[in-house]
Short mmCIF file of C-alpha atoms in Angstrom, two decimals:
data_model
loop_
_atom_site.label_atom_id
_atom_site.label_comp_id
_atom_site.label_asym_id
_atom_site.label_seq_id
_atom_site.Cartn_x
_atom_site.Cartn_y
_atom_site.Cartn_z
CA MET A 1 118.95 35.87 106.26
CA MET A 2 118.99 36.76 102.56
CA LEU A 3 116.14 38.80 101.08
CA LYS A 4 113.53 36.52 99.53
CA TYR A 5 111.83 37.81 96.39
CA TYR A 6 108.47 36.38 95.30
CA TYR A 7 107.66 37.14 91.65
CA ASP A 8 106.64 35.98 88.20
CA LEU A 9 108.21 37.76 85.21
CA VAL A 10 104.87 37.86 83.38
CA SER A 11 103.85 40.57 85.88
CA GLN A 12 105.15 44.04 85.08
CA PRO A 13 105.93 45.18 88.67
CA SER A 14 107.65 41.81 89.22
CA ARG A 15 109.93 42.62 86.29
CA ALA A 16 110.67 46.13 87.64
CA ILE A 17 111.89 44.85 91.02
CA PHE A 18 113.77 41.93 89.40
CA LEU A 19 115.56 44.47 87.22
CA PHE A 20 116.33 46.69 90.20
CA LEU A 21 117.68 43.84 92.34
CA ASN A 22 119.90 42.58 89.51
CA LYS A 23 121.11 46.03 88.59
CA THR A 24 121.98 47.12 92.14
CA LYS A 25 123.36 43.66 93.02
CA ILE A 26 121.33 43.45 96.22
CA PRO A 27 121.72 39.75 97.11
CA PHE A 28 118.37 37.93 96.91
CA LYS A 29 116.87 34.50 96.78
CA LYS A 30 114.59 33.88 93.78
CA CYS A 31 111.21 32.53 94.88
CA ARG A 32 109.23 32.20 91.67
CA VAL A 33 105.46 32.10 92.09
CA ASP A 34 104.20 30.52 88.86
CA LEU A 35 101.02 32.44 88.01
CA GLY A 36 100.34 30.07 85.09
CA LYS A 37 100.06 27.22 87.59
CA ALA A 38 98.06 29.43 90.05
CA ALA A 39 100.84 29.08 92.66
CA HIS A 40 99.72 32.45 94.09
CA LYS A 41 96.34 30.91 94.95
CA GLU A 42 97.83 28.24 97.21
CA GLU A 43 96.75 28.67 100.81
CA GLU A 44 100.29 28.86 102.22
CA TYR A 45 101.17 31.83 99.97
CA LYS A 46 98.71 33.94 102.02
CA ALA A 47 101.35 34.10 104.75
CA ILE A 48 103.61 35.91 102.25
CA HIS A 49 101.03 38.06 100.41
CA PRO A 50 97.61 38.47 102.08
CA PHE A 51 95.98 39.38 98.74
CA GLN A 52 97.74 36.45 96.99
CA GLN A 53 99.43 38.44 94.25
CA VAL A 54 103.00 39.10 93.10
CA PRO A 55 105.45 40.64 93.82
CA ALA A 56 106.28 40.42 97.54
CA ILE A 57 109.45 40.35 99.64
CA ASP A 58 110.52 38.82 102.92
CA ASP A 59 113.55 40.67 104.23
CA GLY A 60 114.72 38.68 107.23
CA GLY A 61 111.15 38.29 108.48
CA PHE A 62 109.92 41.74 107.39
CA LYS A 63 107.26 40.97 104.79
CA MET A 64 106.11 43.59 102.33
CA ILE A 65 103.73 43.90 99.38
CA GLU A 66 103.06 46.65 96.80
CA SER A 67 105.83 47.03 94.23
CA VAL A 68 106.21 50.82 94.41
CA ALA A 69 106.51 50.69 98.20
CA ILE A 70 108.98 47.79 97.91
CA LEU A 71 111.20 49.75 95.50
CA ARG A 72 111.30 52.70 97.91
CA TYR A 73 112.02 50.38 100.84
CA LEU A 74 114.93 48.71 99.03
CA CYS A 75 116.46 52.12 98.28
CA ARG A 76 116.38 53.02 101.96
CA ALA A 77 117.26 49.61 103.42
CA TYR A 78 120.24 48.90 101.10
CA PRO A 79 122.08 52.23 100.80
CA ASP A 80 125.41 50.47 100.15
CA HIS A 81 124.00 48.94 96.99
CA VAL A 82 121.74 51.72 95.73
CA ALA A 83 123.31 54.78 94.06
CA ASP A 84 121.59 58.07 94.90
CA HIS A 85 120.28 58.64 91.36
CA TRP A 86 117.79 55.74 91.68
CA TYR A 87 115.80 57.59 94.38
CA PRO A 88 117.54 60.90 95.15
CA ALA A 89 117.85 61.97 98.80
CA ASP A 90 117.22 65.58 97.70
CA VAL A 91 113.68 66.44 98.85
CA LYS A 92 112.55 68.01 95.57
CA GLN A 93 114.17 65.45 93.28
CA GLN A 94 112.65 62.65 95.36
CA ALA A 95 109.27 64.37 95.09
CA ARG A 96 109.51 64.24 91.28
CA VAL A 97 110.05 60.47 91.42
CA ASP A 98 107.13 60.04 93.85
CA GLU A 99 104.90 62.21 91.67
CA TYR A 100 105.31 59.95 88.63
CA LEU A 101 105.04 56.76 90.70
CA GLU A 102 101.69 57.88 92.15
CA TRP A 103 100.37 59.05 88.77
CA GLN A 104 101.12 55.82 86.94
CA HIS A 105 98.72 53.59 88.95
CA ALA A 106 95.48 54.90 87.46
CA HIS A 107 96.89 55.71 84.01
CA ILE A 108 99.58 53.74 82.18
CA ARG A 109 99.39 50.81 84.62
CA PHE A 110 95.60 50.60 84.73
CA HIS A 111 94.97 50.94 81.00
CA GLY A 112 98.02 48.99 79.85
CA SER A 113 97.18 46.06 82.16
CA MET A 114 93.51 46.05 81.24
CA TYR A 115 94.31 46.21 77.53
CA PHE A 116 96.65 43.21 77.92
CA GLN A 117 94.10 41.28 79.97
CA HIS A 118 91.14 41.91 77.66
CA LYS A 119 93.04 41.52 74.40
CA TRP A 120 95.25 38.54 75.30
CA LEU A 121 94.92 36.96 78.75
CA LEU A 122 91.14 36.54 79.15
CA PRO A 123 90.64 35.16 75.59
CA LYS A 124 93.54 32.75 76.20
CA LEU A 125 92.04 31.52 79.47
CA SER A 126 88.42 31.32 78.25
CA GLY A 127 88.94 30.27 74.63
CA GLU A 128 86.47 33.04 73.66
CA PRO A 129 87.39 35.93 71.31
CA PRO A 130 88.21 39.30 72.93
CA LYS A 131 85.28 41.59 73.74
CA GLN A 132 85.97 44.36 71.24
CA SER A 133 84.22 47.18 73.14
CA SER A 134 86.43 46.54 76.21
CA VAL A 135 89.59 46.31 74.08
CA ASP A 136 88.72 49.61 72.37
CA ARG A 137 88.01 51.36 75.67
CA PHE A 138 91.29 50.31 77.29
CA GLN A 139 93.22 51.01 74.08
CA ALA A 140 91.90 54.58 74.10
CA GLY A 141 92.97 54.97 77.77
CA LEU A 142 96.37 53.45 77.00
CA GLU A 143 96.93 55.86 74.14
CA THR A 144 96.00 58.88 76.27
CA ALA A 145 98.44 57.69 78.95
CA LEU A 146 101.21 57.24 76.35
CA ASP A 147 100.43 60.75 75.02
CA HIS A 148 100.77 62.14 78.55
CA ILE A 149 104.07 60.34 79.12
CA GLU A 150 105.39 61.96 75.95
CA THR A 151 103.98 65.46 76.36
CA ILE A 152 104.04 65.91 80.15
CA TRP A 153 106.38 63.52 81.97
CA LEU A 154 109.05 63.52 79.26
CA LYS A 155 108.65 67.19 78.39
CA ASP A 156 112.16 68.70 78.53
CA ARG A 157 113.55 65.63 80.33
CA SER A 158 115.57 62.56 79.34
CA PHE A 159 113.95 60.39 82.03
CA LEU A 160 110.52 60.30 83.70
CA ALA A 161 111.54 62.21 86.81
CA GLY A 162 114.44 64.34 85.58
CA ASP A 163 117.75 64.01 83.80
CA GLN A 164 118.91 60.84 85.53
CA ILE A 165 117.46 57.35 85.54
CA THR A 166 115.38 56.56 88.65
CA ILE A 167 113.11 53.77 89.92
CA ALA A 168 110.28 55.62 88.09
CA ASP A 169 111.89 54.65 84.77
CA LEU A 170 112.29 51.00 85.75
CA LEU A 171 108.63 50.67 86.70
CA GLY A 172 107.71 52.90 83.75
CA VAL A 173 109.46 50.77 81.17
CA CYS A 174 107.90 47.56 82.52
CA GLU A 175 104.39 49.05 82.41
CA VAL A 176 104.86 50.63 78.98
CA LEU A 177 106.00 47.31 77.50
CA GLN A 178 103.10 45.25 78.96
CA PRO A 179 100.70 45.81 75.99
CA THR A 180 103.38 44.56 73.57
CA MET A 181 102.55 41.05 74.83
CA ALA A 182 99.11 41.55 73.30
CA GLY A 183 100.66 42.60 69.98
CA TYR A 184 100.37 46.38 70.46
CA ASP A 185 103.32 48.42 69.20
CA VAL A 186 103.63 51.15 71.83
CA PHE A 187 106.56 52.80 70.00
CA LYS A 188 104.89 53.26 66.59
CA ASP A 189 104.84 57.00 65.71
CA ARG A 190 106.13 57.83 69.20
CA ALA A 191 109.52 59.47 68.79
CA VAL A 192 109.71 60.83 72.35
CA LEU A 193 108.80 57.49 73.93
CA SER A 194 111.25 55.66 71.65
CA LYS A 195 114.08 58.03 72.56
CA TRP A 196 113.31 57.54 76.27
CA PHE A 197 113.30 53.76 75.83
CA GLU A 198 116.73 53.98 74.21
CA ASN A 199 117.94 56.15 77.12
CA VAL A 200 116.69 53.56 79.65
CA LYS A 201 118.22 50.67 77.69
CA GLY A 202 121.51 52.59 77.52
CA GLN A 203 121.57 52.94 81.31
CA VAL A 204 120.27 49.51 82.25
CA GLY A 205 122.09 47.30 79.75
CA PRO A 206 121.69 43.52 79.45
CA GLU A 207 119.67 43.23 82.69
CA LEU A 208 116.71 44.65 80.75
CA ASP A 209 116.55 41.71 78.32
CA GLN A 210 117.07 39.33 81.22
CA ALA A 211 114.00 40.74 83.04
CA ASN A 212 112.05 40.86 79.76
CA PHE A 213 112.79 37.29 78.71
CA VAL A 214 109.19 36.06 79.10
CA LEU A 215 107.68 39.30 77.80
CA ASN A 216 109.81 39.31 74.65
CA LYS A 217 108.88 35.69 73.89
CA ILE A 218 105.14 36.34 74.24
CA ALA A 219 105.41 39.67 72.37
CA ALA A 220 107.21 37.96 69.45
CA ASN A 221 104.47 35.30 69.21
CA SER A 222 101.75 37.97 69.33
CA ALA A 223 103.50 39.95 66.59
CA ILE A 224 103.62 36.82 64.39
CA GLN A 225 99.92 36.18 65.02
CA GLN A 226 99.07 39.82 64.22
CA ALA A 227 101.01 39.52 60.95
CA LYS A 228 98.99 36.44 60.00
CA LEU A 229 95.60 38.14 60.54
CA MET B 1 106.83 82.87 99.60
CA MET B 2 104.02 81.01 101.36
CA LEU B 3 102.94 77.57 100.14
CA LYS B 4 99.98 77.85 97.78
CA TYR B 5 97.42 75.05 97.97
CA TYR B 6 95.02 74.42 95.06
CA TYR B 7 92.03 72.30 96.05
CA ASP B 8 88.30 71.74 96.20
CA LEU B 9 86.88 70.03 99.28
CA VAL B 10 84.53 67.90 97.16
CA SER B 11 87.66 65.95 96.13
CA GLN B 12 88.81 63.35 98.63
CA PRO B 13 92.60 63.84 98.22
CA SER B 14 92.00 67.61 98.45
CA ARG B 15 90.38 67.04 101.84
CA ALA B 16 93.27 64.84 103.02
CA ILE B 17 95.91 67.50 102.33
CA PHE B 18 93.67 70.29 103.70
CA LEU B 19 93.35 68.28 106.90
CA PHE B 20 97.10 67.66 107.05
CA LEU B 21 98.01 71.32 106.49
CA ASN B 22 95.55 72.49 109.14
CA LYS B 23 96.56 69.83 111.62
CA THR B 24 100.32 70.41 111.28
CA LYS B 25 99.89 74.19 111.08
CA ILE B 26 102.07 74.47 107.97
CA PRO B 27 101.27 78.02 106.81
CA PHE B 28 99.50 78.00 103.44
CA LYS B 29 97.48 80.19 101.13
CA LYS B 30 94.08 78.77 100.17
CA CYS B 31 93.62 78.75 96.40
CA ARG B 32 90.25 77.16 95.87
CA VAL B 33 89.64 75.69 92.42
CA ASP B 34 85.85 75.48 92.14
CA LEU B 35 85.19 72.18 90.33
CA GLY B 36 81.46 72.98 90.17
CA LYS B 37 82.29 76.03 88.05
CA ALA B 38 84.90 74.05 86.02
CA ALA B 39 87.67 76.36 87.27
CA HIS B 40 90.14 73.48 86.77
CA LYS B 41 89.38 73.54 83.04
CA GLU B 42 90.51 77.14 82.59
CA GLU B 43 93.58 77.41 80.36
CA GLU B 44 95.71 79.26 82.91
CA TYR B 45 95.31 76.46 85.48
CA LYS B 46 97.40 74.23 83.19
CA ALA B 47 100.47 76.11 84.43
CA ILE B 48 99.66 74.79 87.95
CA HIS B 49 98.41 71.30 87.11
CA PRO B 50 99.21 69.94 83.62
CA PHE B 51 96.32 67.42 83.83
CA GLN B 52 93.95 70.14 85.15
CA GLN B 53 92.87 68.36 88.30
CA VAL B 54 93.02 69.03 92.04
CA PRO B 55 94.93 69.04 94.36
CA ALA B 56 98.23 70.74 93.51
CA ILE B 57 100.78 72.84 95.40
CA ASP B 58 103.19 75.62 94.53
CA ASP B 59 105.88 75.82 97.21
CA GLY B 60 107.87 78.94 96.40
CA GLY B 61 107.91 78.07 92.71
CA PHE B 62 108.20 74.28 93.15
CA LYS B 63 104.98 72.95 91.65
CA MET B 64 103.73 69.48 92.43
CA ILE B 65 100.77 67.25 91.66
CA GLU B 66 99.59 63.85 92.96
CA SER B 67 98.21 63.96 96.50
CA VAL B 68 100.12 61.00 97.92
CA ALA B 69 103.42 62.41 96.63
CA ILE B 70 102.48 65.86 97.98
CA LEU B 71 101.80 64.44 101.46
CA ARG B 72 105.22 62.74 101.50
CA TYR B 73 106.89 65.92 100.23
CA LEU B 74 105.29 68.06 102.95
CA CYS B 75 106.50 65.63 105.64
CA ARG B 76 110.07 65.98 104.36
CA ALA B 77 110.02 69.69 103.48
CA TYR B 78 108.42 70.90 106.76
CA PRO B 79 110.09 68.81 109.50
CA ASP B 80 109.55 71.56 112.10
CA HIS B 81 105.80 71.26 111.66
CA VAL B 82 105.41 67.53 111.08
CA ALA B 83 105.71 65.14 114.05
CA ASP B 84 107.47 61.87 113.24
CA HIS B 85 104.35 59.71 113.70
CA TRP B 86 102.74 61.14 110.52
CA TYR B 87 105.40 59.54 108.31
CA PRO B 88 107.96 57.78 110.51
CA ALA B 89 111.66 58.12 109.65
CA ASP B 90 112.16 54.48 110.67
CA VAL B 91 112.68 52.54 107.42
CA LYS B 92 110.28 49.70 108.24
CA GLN B 93 107.56 51.86 109.76
CA GLN B 94 107.74 54.19 106.75
CA ALA B 95 107.47 51.16 104.47
CA ARG B 96 104.18 50.19 106.18
CA VAL B 97 102.77 53.66 105.41
CA ASP B 98 103.95 53.48 101.79
CA GLU B 99 102.50 49.99 101.40
CA TYR B 100 98.97 51.13 102.28
CA LEU B 101 99.28 54.32 100.22
CA GLU B 102 100.22 52.34 97.11
CA TRP B 103 97.51 49.73 97.68
CA GLN B 104 94.68 52.22 98.06
CA HIS B 105 94.84 53.65 94.50
CA ALA B 106 93.35 50.66 92.70
CA HIS B 107 91.08 49.53 95.53
CA ILE B 108 89.26 51.82 97.99
CA ARG B 109 90.03 54.95 95.94
CA PHE B 110 89.11 53.48 92.56
CA HIS B 111 85.90 51.74 93.62
CA GLY B 112 84.77 54.41 96.11
CA SER B 113 85.26 57.20 93.55
CA MET B 114 83.58 55.31 90.74
CA TYR B 115 80.64 54.38 92.97
CA PHE B 116 80.20 58.05 93.91
CA GLN B 117 80.50 59.17 90.28
CA HIS B 118 78.07 56.63 88.85
CA LYS B 119 75.54 56.78 91.68
CA TRP B 120 75.53 60.54 92.31
CA LEU B 121 77.72 62.80 90.14
CA LEU B 122 76.97 61.60 86.61
CA PRO B 123 73.17 61.44 87.18
CA LYS B 124 73.30 64.94 88.69
CA LEU B 125 75.22 66.32 85.69
CA SER B 126 73.21 64.49 83.02
CA GLY B 127 69.74 64.50 84.58
CA GLU B 128 69.54 60.77 83.71
CA PRO B 129 69.02 58.03 86.33
CA PRO B 130 72.13 56.06 87.43
CA LYS B 131 73.13 53.07 85.28
CA GLN B 132 72.38 50.28 87.74
CA SER B 133 74.85 47.72 86.34
CA SER B 134 77.74 50.19 86.81
CA VAL B 135 76.57 51.13 90.31
CA ASP B 136 76.35 47.44 91.27
CA ARG B 137 79.80 46.66 89.87
CA PHE B 138 81.53 49.50 91.73
CA GLN B 139 79.54 48.80 94.90
CA ALA B 140 80.83 45.21 94.86
CA GLY B 141 84.41 46.49 94.42
CA LEU B 142 83.89 49.04 97.19
CA GLU B 143 82.64 46.38 99.58
CA THR B 144 85.58 44.08 98.85
CA ALA B 145 87.96 46.99 99.50
CA LEU B 146 86.19 47.79 102.81
CA ASP B 147 86.41 44.10 103.75
CA HIS B 148 90.15 44.15 103.05
CA ILE B 149 90.63 47.31 105.11
CA GLU B 150 88.93 45.56 108.03
CA THR B 151 90.51 42.13 107.72
CA ILE B 152 93.98 42.93 106.40
CA TRP B 153 95.06 46.55 106.95
CA LEU B 154 93.37 46.89 110.34
CA LYS B 155 94.14 43.36 111.49
CA ASP B 156 95.78 43.70 114.92
CA ARG B 157 96.31 47.44 114.46
CA SER B 158 94.57 50.62 115.65
CA PHE B 159 95.55 52.56 112.50
CA LEU B 160 96.12 51.62 108.85
CA ALA B 161 99.91 51.44 109.08
CA GLY B 162 100.48 50.56 112.72
CA ASP B 163 99.60 51.74 116.21
CA GLN B 164 99.96 55.46 115.53
CA ILE B 165 98.08 57.76 113.19
CA THR B 166 99.91 58.45 109.90
CA ILE B 167 99.23 60.17 106.58
CA ALA B 168 97.78 56.81 105.44
CA ASP B 169 94.87 57.31 107.86
CA LEU B 170 94.20 60.87 106.68
CA LEU B 171 93.98 59.81 103.04
CA GLY B 172 92.21 56.62 104.10
CA VAL B 173 89.46 58.40 106.00
CA CYS B 174 88.83 60.82 103.13
CA GLU B 175 88.55 57.97 100.60
CA VAL B 176 86.39 55.79 102.86
CA LEU B 177 83.92 58.64 103.40
CA GLN B 178 83.56 59.53 99.69
CA PRO B 179 80.66 57.08 98.97
CA THR B 180 78.67 58.57 101.88
CA MET B 181 77.99 61.55 99.58
CA ALA B 182 76.08 59.12 97.37
CA GLY B 183 74.05 57.92 100.37
CA TYR B 184 76.08 54.74 101.08
CA ASP B 185 76.60 53.95 104.77
CA VAL B 186 80.16 52.60 104.84
CA PHE B 187 80.03 51.95 108.59
CA LYS B 188 76.89 49.78 108.66
CA ASP B 189 77.77 46.34 110.12
CA ARG B 190 81.46 47.29 110.10
CA ALA B 191 82.64 47.29 113.69
CA VAL B 192 86.37 47.33 112.84
CA LEU B 193 86.03 50.21 110.39
CA SER B 194 83.85 52.15 112.86
CA LYS B 195 86.36 51.68 115.67
CA TRP B 196 89.17 52.91 113.37
CA PHE B 197 87.11 55.94 112.36
CA GLU B 198 86.64 56.78 116.04
CA ASN B 199 90.39 56.39 116.59
CA VAL B 200 91.13 58.79 113.71
CA LYS B 201 88.53 61.30 114.93
CA GLY B 202 90.02 61.09 118.42
CA GLN B 203 93.47 61.98 117.08
CA VAL B 204 92.44 64.58 114.49
CA GLY B 205 89.74 66.48 116.39
CA PRO B 206 87.72 69.40 115.00
CA GLU B 207 89.89 69.75 111.87
CA LEU B 208 88.13 66.64 110.53
CA ASP B 209 84.70 68.28 110.47
CA GLN B 210 86.27 71.41 109.01
CA ALA B 211 87.71 69.43 106.07
CA ASN B 212 84.46 67.45 105.73
CA PHE B 213 82.15 70.47 105.69
CA VAL B 214 81.09 70.01 102.05
CA LEU B 215 81.03 66.22 102.26
CA ASN B 216 78.83 66.18 105.37
CA LYS B 217 76.34 68.57 103.75
CA ILE B 218 76.03 66.47 100.59
CA ALA B 219 75.97 63.22 102.60
CA ALA B 220 73.13 64.54 104.80
CA ASN B 221 71.06 65.49 101.73
CA SER B 222 71.69 62.09 100.15
CA ALA B 223 70.64 60.33 103.37
CA ILE B 224 67.38 62.34 103.40
CA GLN B 225 66.72 61.44 99.76
CA GLN B 226 67.44 57.75 100.45
CA ALA B 227 64.99 57.85 103.36
CA LYS B 228 62.27 59.26 101.07
CA LEU B 229 62.65 56.48 98.46
#
């Protein structure tokens, strides 16, 4: 039974796994869960994801949630498809990948998501203008996280967990790009981050634009709106 | 060179690793970083932990941060000390452990820590009373997370990731207990959570009280203060 993948490309961890599955050519069945139509809130989706979120997988009856855990699982369950560099078997190299993946939850993911939600998503859903104090707070957190990616995680390294691309970079790039949908230019005055993004693009190739199709469309509209203000 | 462990038992992930090291008898050198004296803010500690937090390890020159990543690393780096049940080699069982460990960051850890900080730590440091709206918000998040632990993670299971104790339970128990330092009784009207706590205590034994020495002292004082109000 082919792996079923439940996702919506508006969600950053959904994009990371989509990218990984396409890049490694693990065969999978696309099961889009349209967040815009609240498909994740339908009662039957609870059998797939008890918290009714995306992404999730069903691998021949083995159901899993939590994107970071799913990425690790896929590396172990599909060794014929997954080259060692994505999640190195070496204990210390693997630890470096894990270290970033645990750090990102409360930092770039938390602040980047909250910035996007408060600046773009909530105003869109409610028709009310953004609450500026919340936007400012999450923007400050986002900028600190971007500073730390540049000065700590990318210090003396080409990629987030060393000198080769890993699953940390795939999740990293999807989280870093999330605020661009709300019109925020994460690469402005950030030479280290920009260089890393080029490195990731160089390794991933056209699959990156494929995963970012929805994001790039929304980001372009937000940039036009920003320019009009 | 013996593993050096940097920690303060007032921090919940510090307690989880302390518990794990004691329980598995991995030899380690205690390097306490006294948060109360701001020892983590000293310049030289940056060489151990670039974000100046606890916990951290230095394993013969290999420095690591992020508690969840450290727990996984120790399981892999010290196989002679670590029984398989702590982090099963089986791909699917390991995935269940990872799944909980990724979930907990933004849920029980986030809300439990923030409740503790806003109810107890910040008022203690500032001499000002707690900001009730913040306390209420994080208490609501904490209660939802506790509900989810009972109804989802512990549904049909004795432990958080299956029928055996794993590193998920060690981190879980340390996070769940954190709000007790602010006088919150996490076990009140929670039969499933209480039963799980008894299961964990039964497996861990006296090392649990040893790791919880500071927590139990602060929790007892908070309970007395609550009783006086």
